[in-house]
Coordinates of C-alpha atoms in Angstrom, one line a residue:
Chain A
X158 CA 43.5 -11.0 -2.0
X159 CA 40.7 -8.8 -0.7
X160 CA 38.4 -10.2 2.1
X161 CA 34.9 -10.9 1.0
X162 CA 31.7 -11.4 3.1
X163 CA 30.5 -14.9 2.8
X164 CA 28.2 -17.3 4.5
X165 CA 30.0 -20.2 6.2
X166 CA 28.3 -22.6 3.9
X167 CA 29.4 -20.7 0.8
X168 CA 33.0 -20.5 2.2
X169 CA 33.1 -24.3 2.5
X170 CA 31.9 -24.7 -1.1
X171 CA 34.4 -22.2 -2.6
X172 CA 37.2 -23.6 -0.5
X173 CA 36.4 -27.1 -1.7
X174 CA 36.6 -26.0 -5.3
X175 CA 40.0 -24.3 -4.5
X176 CA 41.1 -27.6 -3.0
X177 CA 40.5 -29.2 -6.3
X178 CA 37.1 -30.9 -5.6
X179 CA 35.2 -31.1 -8.9
X180 CA 32.5 -33.6 -7.8
X181 CA 29.7 -32.7 -5.4
X182 CA 26.8 -35.0 -4.6
X183 CA 24.1 -34.0 -2.2
X184 CA 20.5 -33.6 -1.2
X185 CA 19.1 -30.4 0.2
X186 CA 18.5 -29.9 3.9
X187 CA 18.4 -26.8 6.2
X188 CA 20.8 -25.3 7.4
X189 CA 23.4 -26.3 4.8
X190 CA 21.5 -26.0 1.5
X191 CA 23.7 -23.0 0.5
X192 CA 26.6 -25.5 -0.1
X193 CA 24.5 -27.4 -2.7
X194 CA 23.2 -24.1 -4.2
X195 CA 26.7 -22.7 -4.5
X196 CA 28.0 -25.9 -6.1
X197 CA 25.0 -26.0 -8.5
X198 CA 26.0 -22.6 -9.7
X199 CA 29.8 -23.0 -9.9
X200 CA 30.5 -26.6 -10.9
X201 CA 29.1 -26.5 -14.4
X202 CA 31.2 -23.4 -15.1
X203 CA 34.5 -25.1 -14.2
X204 CA 33.9 -28.5 -15.8
X205 CA 32.9 -30.1 -12.5
X206 CA 29.9 -32.2 -11.5
X207 CA 27.1 -31.1 -9.3
X208 CA 24.5 -33.8 -8.9
X209 CA 21.4 -33.6 -6.7
X210 CA 21.0 -37.2 -5.8
X211 CA 17.6 -38.9 -5.1
X212 CA 18.6 -39.3 -1.5
X213 CA 21.4 -38.9 1.0
X214 CA 22.2 -42.6 0.7
X215 CA 22.6 -42.3 -3.0
X216 CA 24.9 -39.2 -2.6
X217 CA 27.3 -40.9 -0.2
X218 CA 27.6 -43.9 -2.5
X219 CA 28.3 -41.6 -5.4
X220 CA 31.1 -40.2 -3.2
X221 CA 32.4 -43.8 -2.8
X222 CA 32.5 -44.2 -6.6
X223 CA 34.4 -41.0 -7.3
X224 CA 36.8 -41.6 -4.4
X225 CA 37.5 -45.0 -5.8
X226 CA 38.7 -43.3 -9.0
X227 CA 41.1 -41.3 -6.9
X228 CA 39.5 -37.9 -7.3
X229 CA 38.6 -35.3 -4.7
X230 CA 34.9 -35.5 -3.9
X231 CA 32.5 -34.3 -1.3
X232 CA 29.0 -34.4 0.1
X233 CA 27.3 -32.3 2.7
X234 CA 24.2 -32.6 4.8
X235 CA 22.7 -31.8 8.2
X236 CA 22.1 -34.2 11.1
X237 CA 19.2 -36.4 9.9
X238 CA 20.8 -36.6 6.5
X239 CA 24.2 -37.6 8.0
X240 CA 22.5 -40.5 9.8
X241 CA 21.3 -41.7 6.4
X242 CA 24.9 -41.5 5.1
X243 CA 26.0 -43.7 8.1
X244 CA 26.2 -46.9 6.1
X245 CA 28.2 -45.2 3.3
X246 CA 30.6 -43.7 5.8
X247 CA 31.4 -47.1 7.2
X248 CA 31.9 -48.6 3.7
X249 CA 34.2 -45.7 2.9
X250 CA 36.2 -46.6 6.0
X251 CA 36.2 -50.3 5.2
X252 CA 37.5 -49.6 1.7
X253 CA 40.1 -47.0 3.0
X254 CA 38.8 -44.3 0.7
X255 CA 39.5 -40.6 1.1
X256 CA 36.4 -38.5 1.2
X257 CA 35.2 -35.1 2.5
X258 CA 31.9 -34.8 4.3
X259 CA 30.2 -31.7 5.9
X260 CA 27.7 -31.9 8.7
X261 CA 26.1 -28.5 9.5
X262 CA 24.3 -29.8 12.6
X263 CA 20.7 -29.0 13.7
X264 CA 18.7 -30.0 16.7
X265 CA 17.8 -33.7 17.1
X266 CA 17.1 -36.5 17.6
X267 CA 14.8 -37.6 14.7
X268 CA 13.9 -34.9 12.3
X269 CA 14.3 -32.5 15.2
X270 CA 14.4 -28.8 14.4
X271 CA 16.4 -26.7 12.0
X272 CA 18.2 -24.5 14.6
X273 CA 21.9 -24.9 15.6
X274 CA 23.1 -27.9 17.6
X275 CA 26.2 -29.8 18.5
X276 CA 24.5 -33.0 19.4
X277 CA 26.1 -35.2 16.7
X278 CA 29.4 -35.1 18.6
X279 CA 29.2 -38.7 19.6
X280 CA 28.1 -39.8 16.2
X281 CA 31.0 -38.2 14.4
X282 CA 33.8 -38.7 16.9
X283 CA 33.0 -42.3 17.3
X284 CA 32.8 -43.1 13.7
X285 CA 29.3 -42.5 12.5
X286 CA 28.4 -46.0 11.2
X287 CA 29.1 -49.6 12.2
X288 CA 32.4 -51.2 12.8
X289 CA 35.8 -50.1 14.2
X290 CA 36.8 -46.9 12.6
X291 CA 37.3 -43.2 13.0
X292 CA 36.8 -40.1 10.8
X293 CA 39.0 -37.0 11.2
X294 CA 36.5 -34.5 12.6
X295 CA 37.3 -30.8 12.2
X296 CA 35.3 -28.1 14.2
X297 CA 35.6 -24.6 12.7
X298 CA 34.5 -21.6 14.8
X299 CA 34.6 -18.8 12.1
X300 CA 33.9 -18.5 8.4
X301 CA 37.6 -18.2 7.8
X302 CA 38.1 -21.6 9.5
X303 CA 35.2 -23.1 7.5
X304 CA 37.3 -22.3 4.5
X305 CA 40.7 -23.3 5.8
X306 CA 39.6 -26.5 7.5
X307 CA 37.9 -27.5 4.3
X308 CA 41.2 -27.4 2.4
X309 CA 42.9 -29.2 5.4
X310 CA 40.1 -31.8 5.3
X311 CA 40.7 -32.7 1.7
X312 CA 44.5 -32.9 2.4
X313 CA 44.1 -35.1 5.5
X314 CA 41.6 -37.4 3.8
X315 CA 44.0 -38.0 0.9
X316 CA 47.0 -38.4 3.2
X317 CA 45.4 -41.0 5.5
X318 CA 42.9 -42.5 3.0
X319 CA 39.9 -41.9 5.2
X320 CA 36.9 -39.6 5.6
X321 CA 37.5 -36.1 7.0
X322 CA 34.4 -34.4 8.3
X323 CA 33.6 -30.8 9.0
X324 CA 31.4 -30.7 12.1
X325 CA 29.8 -27.3 12.0
X326 CA 26.4 -26.0 13.2
X327 CA 23.6 -23.8 11.9
X328 CA 25.1 -20.5 13.0
X329 CA 28.5 -21.4 11.4
X330 CA 26.7 -22.3 8.2
X331 CA 24.4 -19.3 8.1
X332 CA 26.6 -16.4 9.4
X333 CA 28.6 -14.1 7.2
X334 CA 32.0 -12.9 8.1
X335 CA 34.9 -11.5 6.1
X336 CA 37.0 -14.3 4.7
X337 CA 40.2 -14.4 2.7
X338 CA 40.2 -17.1 0.1
X339 CA 43.9 -16.9 -0.4
X340 CA 44.2 -20.5 0.6
X341 CA 47.4 -22.7 0.1
X342 CA 46.6 -26.1 -1.3
X343 CA 49.3 -28.8 -1.3
X344 CA 49.7 -31.0 -4.4
X345 CA 47.5 -34.1 -3.9
X346 CA 49.4 -37.3 -3.3
X347 CA 49.7 -40.1 -5.9
X348 CA 46.9 -42.7 -5.6
X349 CA 48.3 -45.9 -7.1
X350 CA 45.5 -47.8 -5.5
X351 CA 42.8 -46.0 -7.5
X352 CA 40.6 -47.7 -10.1
X353 CA 41.7 -45.7 -13.1
X354 CA 42.3 -48.4 -15.6
X355 CA 45.3 -50.8 -15.8
X356 CA 46.4 -49.7 -19.2
X357 CA 47.3 -53.4 -19.4
X358 CA 50.5 -52.5 -17.4
X359 CA 49.6 -53.5 -13.9
X360 CA 47.3 -55.8 -11.9
X361 CA 43.7 -54.8 -11.3
X362 CA 43.1 -52.5 -8.3
X363 CA 40.1 -53.7 -6.3
X364 CA 38.1 -51.4 -4.0
X365 CA 36.0 -53.3 -1.6
X366 CA 34.9 -53.3 2.1
X367 CA 34.0 -57.0 2.1
X368 CA 36.6 -59.3 3.7
X369 CA 35.2 -62.8 4.6
X370 CA 38.4 -64.3 6.1
X371 CA 38.5 -63.2 9.8
X372 CA 42.3 -63.4 10.0
X373 CA 42.6 -61.0 7.1
X374 CA 39.8 -58.7 8.4
X375 CA 41.5 -58.5 11.8
X376 CA 44.8 -57.5 10.1
X377 CA 43.0 -54.7 8.2
X378 CA 41.4 -53.4 11.4
X379 CA 44.7 -53.5 13.3
X380 CA 46.6 -51.7 10.4
X381 CA 43.9 -49.0 10.3
X382 CA 44.4 -48.4 14.0
X383 CA 48.1 -48.2 13.5
X384 CA 47.4 -45.3 11.1
X385 CA 45.1 -43.7 13.7
X386 CA 48.0 -43.7 16.2
X387 CA 50.0 -41.6 13.7
X388 CA 47.1 -39.2 13.3
X389 CA 46.6 -38.9 17.0
X390 CA 50.3 -38.0 17.3
X391 CA 50.6 -35.6 14.3
X392 CA 47.3 -34.1 13.5
X393 CA 45.8 -32.8 16.8
X394 CA 44.7 -29.2 16.6
X395 CA 43.4 -26.8 19.3
X396 CA 43.6 -23.3 20.5
X397 CA 44.3 -22.2 24.1
X398 CA 42.9 -18.8 25.1
X399 CA 44.0 -17.1 28.3
X400 CA 45.0 -20.4 29.9
X401 CA 48.5 -19.5 31.3
X402 CA 47.3 -18.7 34.8
X403 CA 43.8 -20.1 34.7
X404 CA 42.0 -21.4 37.8
X405 CA 39.0 -22.4 35.7
X406 CA 39.0 -23.8 32.2
X407 CA 36.3 -23.9 29.7
X408 CA 36.1 -26.6 27.0
X409 CA 34.1 -25.5 23.9
X410 CA 34.2 -25.8 20.2
X411 CA 32.4 -24.1 17.3
X412 CA 29.8 -21.6 18.2
X413 CA 30.0 -22.5 21.9
X414 CA 33.6 -21.4 21.9
X415 CA 32.6 -18.0 20.3
X416 CA 30.1 -17.5 23.1
X417 CA 32.6 -18.7 25.7
X418 CA 35.3 -16.3 24.6
X419 CA 32.9 -13.4 25.4
X420 CA 32.3 -14.9 28.9
X421 CA 36.0 -15.5 29.5
X422 CA 36.7 -11.8 28.7
X423 CA 33.9 -10.6 31.0
X424 CA 35.1 -12.9 33.8
X425 CA 38.7 -11.7 33.5
X426 CA 37.4 -8.1 33.9
X427 CA 35.9 -9.3 37.2
X428 CA 39.3 -10.6 38.2
X429 CA 38.5 -14.3 37.7
X430 CA 41.3 -16.3 36.2
X431 CA 39.6 -18.3 33.5
X432 CA 40.7 -19.6 30.1
X433 CA 39.4 -21.6 27.2
X434 CA 40.6 -24.7 25.5
X435 CA 39.1 -25.0 22.1
X436 CA 39.4 -28.3 20.3
X437 CA 39.7 -27.8 16.5
X438 CA 40.1 -31.5 15.9
X439 CA 37.4 -33.3 17.8
X440 CA 38.9 -36.6 16.6
X441 CA 41.8 -36.8 17.3
X442 CA 40.8 -35.1 20.6
X443 CA 43.4 -32.8 22.0
X444 CA 44.2 -34.7 25.2
X445 CA 47.5 -32.9 26.1
X446 CA 46.2 -29.4 26.9
X447 CA 43.5 -30.9 29.2
X448 CA 46.0 -33.1 30.9
X449 CA 48.2 -30.1 31.4
X450 CA 45.4 -27.9 32.6
X451 CA 44.2 -30.5 35.1
X452 CA 47.4 -29.8 37.0
X453 CA 46.4 -26.2 37.8
X454 CA 42.7 -25.6 37.3
X455 CA 40.1 -26.4 40.0
X456 CA 37.3 -27.1 37.5
X457 CA 36.6 -27.7 33.8
X458 CA 33.3 -26.4 32.4
X459 CA 32.2 -28.1 29.1
X460 CA 30.1 -25.6 27.2
X461 CA 28.0 -27.5 24.6
X462 CA 24.9 -27.4 22.5
X463 CA 24.1 -30.9 23.6
X464 CA 23.1 -32.8 26.7
X465 CA 26.8 -33.3 27.4
X466 CA 28.8 -35.3 24.8
X467 CA 32.3 -33.7 24.6
X468 CA 32.3 -33.6 28.4
X469 CA 33.1 -37.3 28.3
X470 CA 36.3 -36.7 26.4
X471 CA 37.2 -33.8 28.7
X472 CA 36.8 -36.2 31.7
X473 CA 38.9 -38.9 29.9
X474 CA 41.7 -36.4 28.9
X475 CA 41.9 -34.8 32.4
X476 CA 41.5 -38.3 34.0
X477 CA 38.8 -36.7 36.3
X478 CA 41.5 -35.1 38.4
X479 CA 39.2 -32.1 39.0
X480 CA 35.4 -31.8 38.6
X481 CA 34.1 -31.3 35.1
X482 CA 30.7 -29.6 34.9
X483 CA 28.3 -29.0 32.0
X484 CA 26.9 -25.6 30.8
X485 CA 24.5 -26.2 27.9
X486 CA 21.4 -25.5 25.9
X487 CA 19.8 -27.9 23.5
X488 CA 17.2 -28.3 20.9
X489 CA 18.4 -25.4 18.8
X490 CA 19.0 -23.0 21.7
X491 CA 22.4 -21.5 22.3
X492 CA 23.9 -20.7 25.7
X493 CA 24.3 -16.9 26.2
X494 CA 27.6 -15.4 27.4
X495 CA 25.7 -14.5 30.6
X496 CA 24.9 -18.2 31.2
X497 CA 28.5 -19.2 30.7
X498 CA 29.7 -16.3 32.9
X499 CA 27.4 -17.5 35.7
X500 CA 28.9 -21.0 35.4
X501 CA 32.4 -19.5 35.6
X502 CA 31.6 -17.5 38.7
X503 CA 30.1 -20.5 40.4
X504 CA 33.1 -22.6 39.4
X505 CA 35.5 -20.0 40.7
X506 CA 33.7 -20.0 44.1
X507 CA 34.2 -23.8 44.1
X508 CA 30.6 -24.8 43.8
X509 CA 28.5 -26.4 41.1
X510 CA 25.8 -24.2 39.5
Chain B
X287 CA 38.0 0.7 20.5
X288 CA 34.3 0.2 20.1
X289 CA 31.8 -2.4 19.3
X290 CA 28.3 -1.8 18.0
X291 CA 25.7 -4.6 18.0
X292 CA 22.7 -4.1 15.7
X293 CA 19.5 -6.1 15.6
X294 CA 17.3 -5.6 12.5
X295 CA 13.8 -7.0 12.7
X296 CA 10.6 -6.8 10.6
X297 CA 8.4 -8.6 8.2
X298 CA 9.9 -10.9 5.6
X299 CA 10.1 -8.9 2.3
X300 CA 10.9 -5.5 4.0
X301 CA 14.6 -6.0 3.2
X302 CA 15.7 -6.7 6.8
X303 CA 18.5 -9.1 5.8
X304 CA 19.6 -6.7 3.0
X305 CA 19.8 -3.8 5.4
X306 CA 21.9 -5.8 7.8
X307 CA 24.1 -6.9 5.0
X308 CA 24.7 -3.3 3.9
X309 CA 25.8 -2.4 7.4
X310 CA 28.1 -5.4 7.6
X311 CA 29.6 -4.5 4.2
X312 CA 30.1 -0.9 5.2
X313 CA 32.0 -2.1 8.3
X314 CA 34.1 -4.3 6.0
X315 CA 34.8 -1.3 3.7
X316 CA 35.7 0.8 6.8
X317 CA 38.2 -1.9 7.9
X318 CA 36.2 -3.1 10.9
X319 CA 35.6 -6.6 12.1
X320 CA 32.1 -7.7 11.3
X321 CA 29.6 -10.5 11.5
X322 CA 26.1 -11.0 10.1
X323 CA 23.8 -13.7 11.3
X324 CA 20.3 -14.1 10.0
X325 CA 17.4 -15.8 11.7
X326 CA 16.7 -18.8 9.5
X327 CA 13.5 -20.2 10.8
X328 CA 10.8 -21.5 8.4
X329 CA 10.3 -17.9 7.3
X330 CA 8.8 -16.4 4.2
X331 CA 7.3 -13.3 2.8
X332 CA 4.9 -11.9 5.4
X333 CA 6.5 -13.8 8.3
X334 CA 9.1 -12.3 10.7
X335 CA 12.7 -11.9 9.8
X336 CA 15.6 -10.6 11.8
X337 CA 19.4 -10.5 11.7
X338 CA 22.3 -9.7 14.1
X339 CA 25.1 -7.5 12.9
X340 CA 28.2 -6.7 14.9
X341 CA 30.7 -4.0 13.8
X342 CA 33.8 -3.8 15.9
X343 CA 37.4 -2.6 16.2
X344 CA 38.3 -5.9 17.7
X345 CA 37.6 -9.5 16.7
X346 CA 33.9 -10.4 17.1
X347 CA 33.1 -13.1 19.7
X348 CA 29.6 -14.5 19.7
X349 CA 27.8 -13.4 16.5
X350 CA 24.5 -13.6 18.3
X351 CA 23.1 -10.2 19.4
X352 CA 20.8 -10.6 22.4
X353 CA 21.2 -7.1 23.8
X354 CA 21.5 -4.7 20.9
X355 CA 23.1 -1.3 21.1
X356 CA 20.9 -0.4 18.1
X357 CA 17.5 -1.9 17.4
X358 CA 15.9 -1.4 14.0
X359 CA 12.2 -2.3 14.3
X360 CA 10.3 -2.2 11.0
X361 CA 7.0 -3.5 12.4
X362 CA 5.1 -3.7 15.7
X363 CA 5.8 -7.4 16.6
X364 CA 9.5 -6.5 16.3
X365 CA 9.3 -3.6 18.7
X366 CA 7.1 -5.6 21.1
X367 CA 9.6 -8.5 21.1
X368 CA 12.9 -6.6 21.3
X369 CA 12.2 -3.3 23.0
X370 CA 13.1 -4.6 26.4
X371 CA 16.4 -6.2 25.1
X372 CA 18.0 -3.0 24.0
X373 CA 21.0 -2.0 26.2
X374 CA 20.4 1.0 28.5
X375 CA 21.7 4.0 26.6
X376 CA 21.0 2.3 23.3
X377 CA 19.1 3.5 20.3
X378 CA 15.8 2.3 18.7
X379 CA 15.1 3.2 15.1
X380 CA 11.5 2.4 14.1
X381 CA 9.3 2.7 11.1
X382 CA 6.6 4.9 12.5
X383 CA 4.4 4.4 9.4
X384 CA 3.8 0.8 10.6
X385 CA 4.3 1.2 14.4
X386 CA 1.6 3.4 16.0
X387 CA 2.6 3.0 19.6
X388 CA 5.4 4.9 21.4
X389 CA 8.5 3.3 22.9
X390 CA 8.0 2.7 26.6
X391 CA 11.6 2.6 27.6
X392 CA 13.0 6.0 28.9
X393 CA 16.6 4.9 29.1
X394 CA 17.1 4.7 25.3
X395 CA 17.1 7.2 22.4
X396 CA 14.3 6.8 19.9
X397 CA 14.1 7.8 16.3
X398 CA 10.7 7.4 14.7
X399 CA 10.9 7.6 10.9
X400 CA 7.8 7.2 8.8
X401 CA 10.0 5.2 6.4
X402 CA 7.3 3.3 4.6
X403 CA 5.3 6.5 3.9
X404 CA 8.5 8.3 2.8
X405 CA 9.3 5.4 0.5
X406 CA 5.9 5.4 -1.2
X407 CA 5.8 9.2 -1.4
X408 CA 9.1 9.1 -3.3
X409 CA 8.1 6.3 -5.6
X410 CA 10.5 3.8 -4.1
X411 CA 8.1 1.6 -2.2
X412 CA 10.5 -1.2 -1.5
X413 CA 13.2 1.0 0.0
X414 CA 11.9 1.9 3.5
X415 CA 14.8 -0.2 4.8
X416 CA 17.4 2.0 3.2
X417 CA 15.6 5.2 4.3
X418 CA 16.0 4.0 7.8
X419 CA 19.7 3.1 7.2
X420 CA 20.2 6.7 6.0
X421 CA 18.9 8.0 9.3
X422 CA 20.9 5.5 11.3
X423 CA 24.2 6.5 9.7
X424 CA 23.3 10.1 10.2
X425 CA 22.6 9.6 13.9
X426 CA 25.7 7.5 14.4
X427 CA 27.7 10.1 12.5
X428 CA 28.9 7.4 10.2
X429 CA 27.5 8.6 6.8
X430 CA 30.8 8.7 4.9
X431 CA 29.9 9.2 1.2
X432 CA 32.8 7.2 -0.1
X433 CA 32.3 4.2 2.1
X434 CA 28.5 4.2 1.7
X435 CA 28.9 4.1 -2.1
X436 CA 31.5 1.4 -1.8
X437 CA 29.4 -0.7 0.5
X438 CA 26.3 -0.3 -1.8
X439 CA 28.5 -1.4 -4.7
X440 CA 29.4 -4.6 -2.8
X441 CA 25.9 -5.5 -1.5
X442 CA 24.1 -4.8 -4.8
X443 CA 25.1 -7.4 -7.4
X444 CA 26.4 -6.2 -10.8
X445 CA 23.2 -7.6 -12.3
X446 CA 21.2 -5.0 -10.4
X447 CA 23.6 -2.1 -10.8
X448 CA 20.7 0.1 -12.0
X449 CA 19.4 0.0 -8.4
X450 CA 22.5 1.7 -6.9
X451 CA 21.3 5.3 -7.6
X452 CA 17.8 4.8 -6.1
X453 CA 19.2 3.1 -3.0
X454 CA 21.6 6.0 -2.5
X455 CA 18.7 8.4 -2.9
X456 CA 16.6 6.5 -0.3
X457 CA 19.5 6.8 2.1
X458 CA 19.7 10.5 1.5
X459 CA 16.0 10.9 2.3
X460 CA 16.5 9.2 5.6
X461 CA 19.6 11.2 6.3
X462 CA 17.7 14.5 5.8
X463 CA 14.6 13.5 7.7
X464 CA 14.0 15.3 11.0
X465 CA 11.2 14.5 13.5

């Protein structure tokens, strides 16, 4: 199939349709509104549902409803809207429902701004709402990955009966790049737990996140974390770039990884041995490449559009064997390749910038 | 092996994002790697608009253009803001109908095209952007008739197919313009 130029937001929407999603619920917010606009245009033509809810809270609860019926369903928003969905995300986790959620981040906290940010890293990788749970968090760094990871997100959500979230940012949502929509979609699994009617041939299925007997609630939590162990073993994704002989390693995802690749190439031209580890799943976090790199690099630099959130996972994964420093911009600002290059040069000299 | 980084800037409504999209589509048609990133502030007609476009033989890294090889300035605030950012040896294209001052830099090439005036003289008042694009492609020696037509066909939706011919004519006016 020919490549087409698409915005990242549009690529997510089209990929979701390709993945078999026929139900979208949302509420507009910059910089992800193109997802809703695309769905509003396409869904009615293919027999799907586009519904602009009265609020983000309503939208996530509509997701809960459709997920209970065993169908592929999604919502999307940006940072403040995702906070509003927090309760629903926790309920989805408590009811072990598969869902697909997109967060095209903007600067915070509060209403913040509308420019790109990565400052919802803690919120998404630590669950997002109350209680013990995780979401699978996918961090695309190109429009092509926006499409591919959307399909992957629906598949993982169904496979593990949990929420998969795309954690993108304003640049990823707004930029256009050539994208191939020749996407492979696996057949969705059977969902015998779904509330699709008993046909008087089986017991009622009940979808609920309420569990008042502590012994039983404990069991549910423990069982969920047994599933998480499998995900941590089987579903970790990352890219290593020029890491073989690296003395300095950058950790970056999304737009920060794009900027960092430029800086890595420039530094290599100067003779500095630097590489990049790019987590693609933020949860489960790719611990192994950081543990391995900690044996041969003298410093990690975490490049982030936040005050330093992923840096904590880099420190944990590398067991603080070597220093981990932060190179960042916040509030909607983006580090330049020059800023990252300066951090690399300083790290190579052994000092902290 | 080459990479060209474009920055398009002007008033909202001048077709800045469209011009950028055309260049990106032309890159796609020519089998290049491309990226297009708009400014998406709270902008509206009469405000400022800009977009970064990268056309490259190799995969595009950061899509953000902070030091353009080619600056396309369609109003004075854009020239004021981005003139100093252009790479030494780079090129500035500007709409001299709307920008009265000269470029101060001496280490860049400058092409001043009275695009807005040419557009209204030729009864195509909204196509100053495409007149400038015609000049840019001529200067960059990249005005392939087939790929220009193919890119226009992609960037102009089927609904507006009647606009193809006038867009092409605008680009030819820019292509033929000499200081």
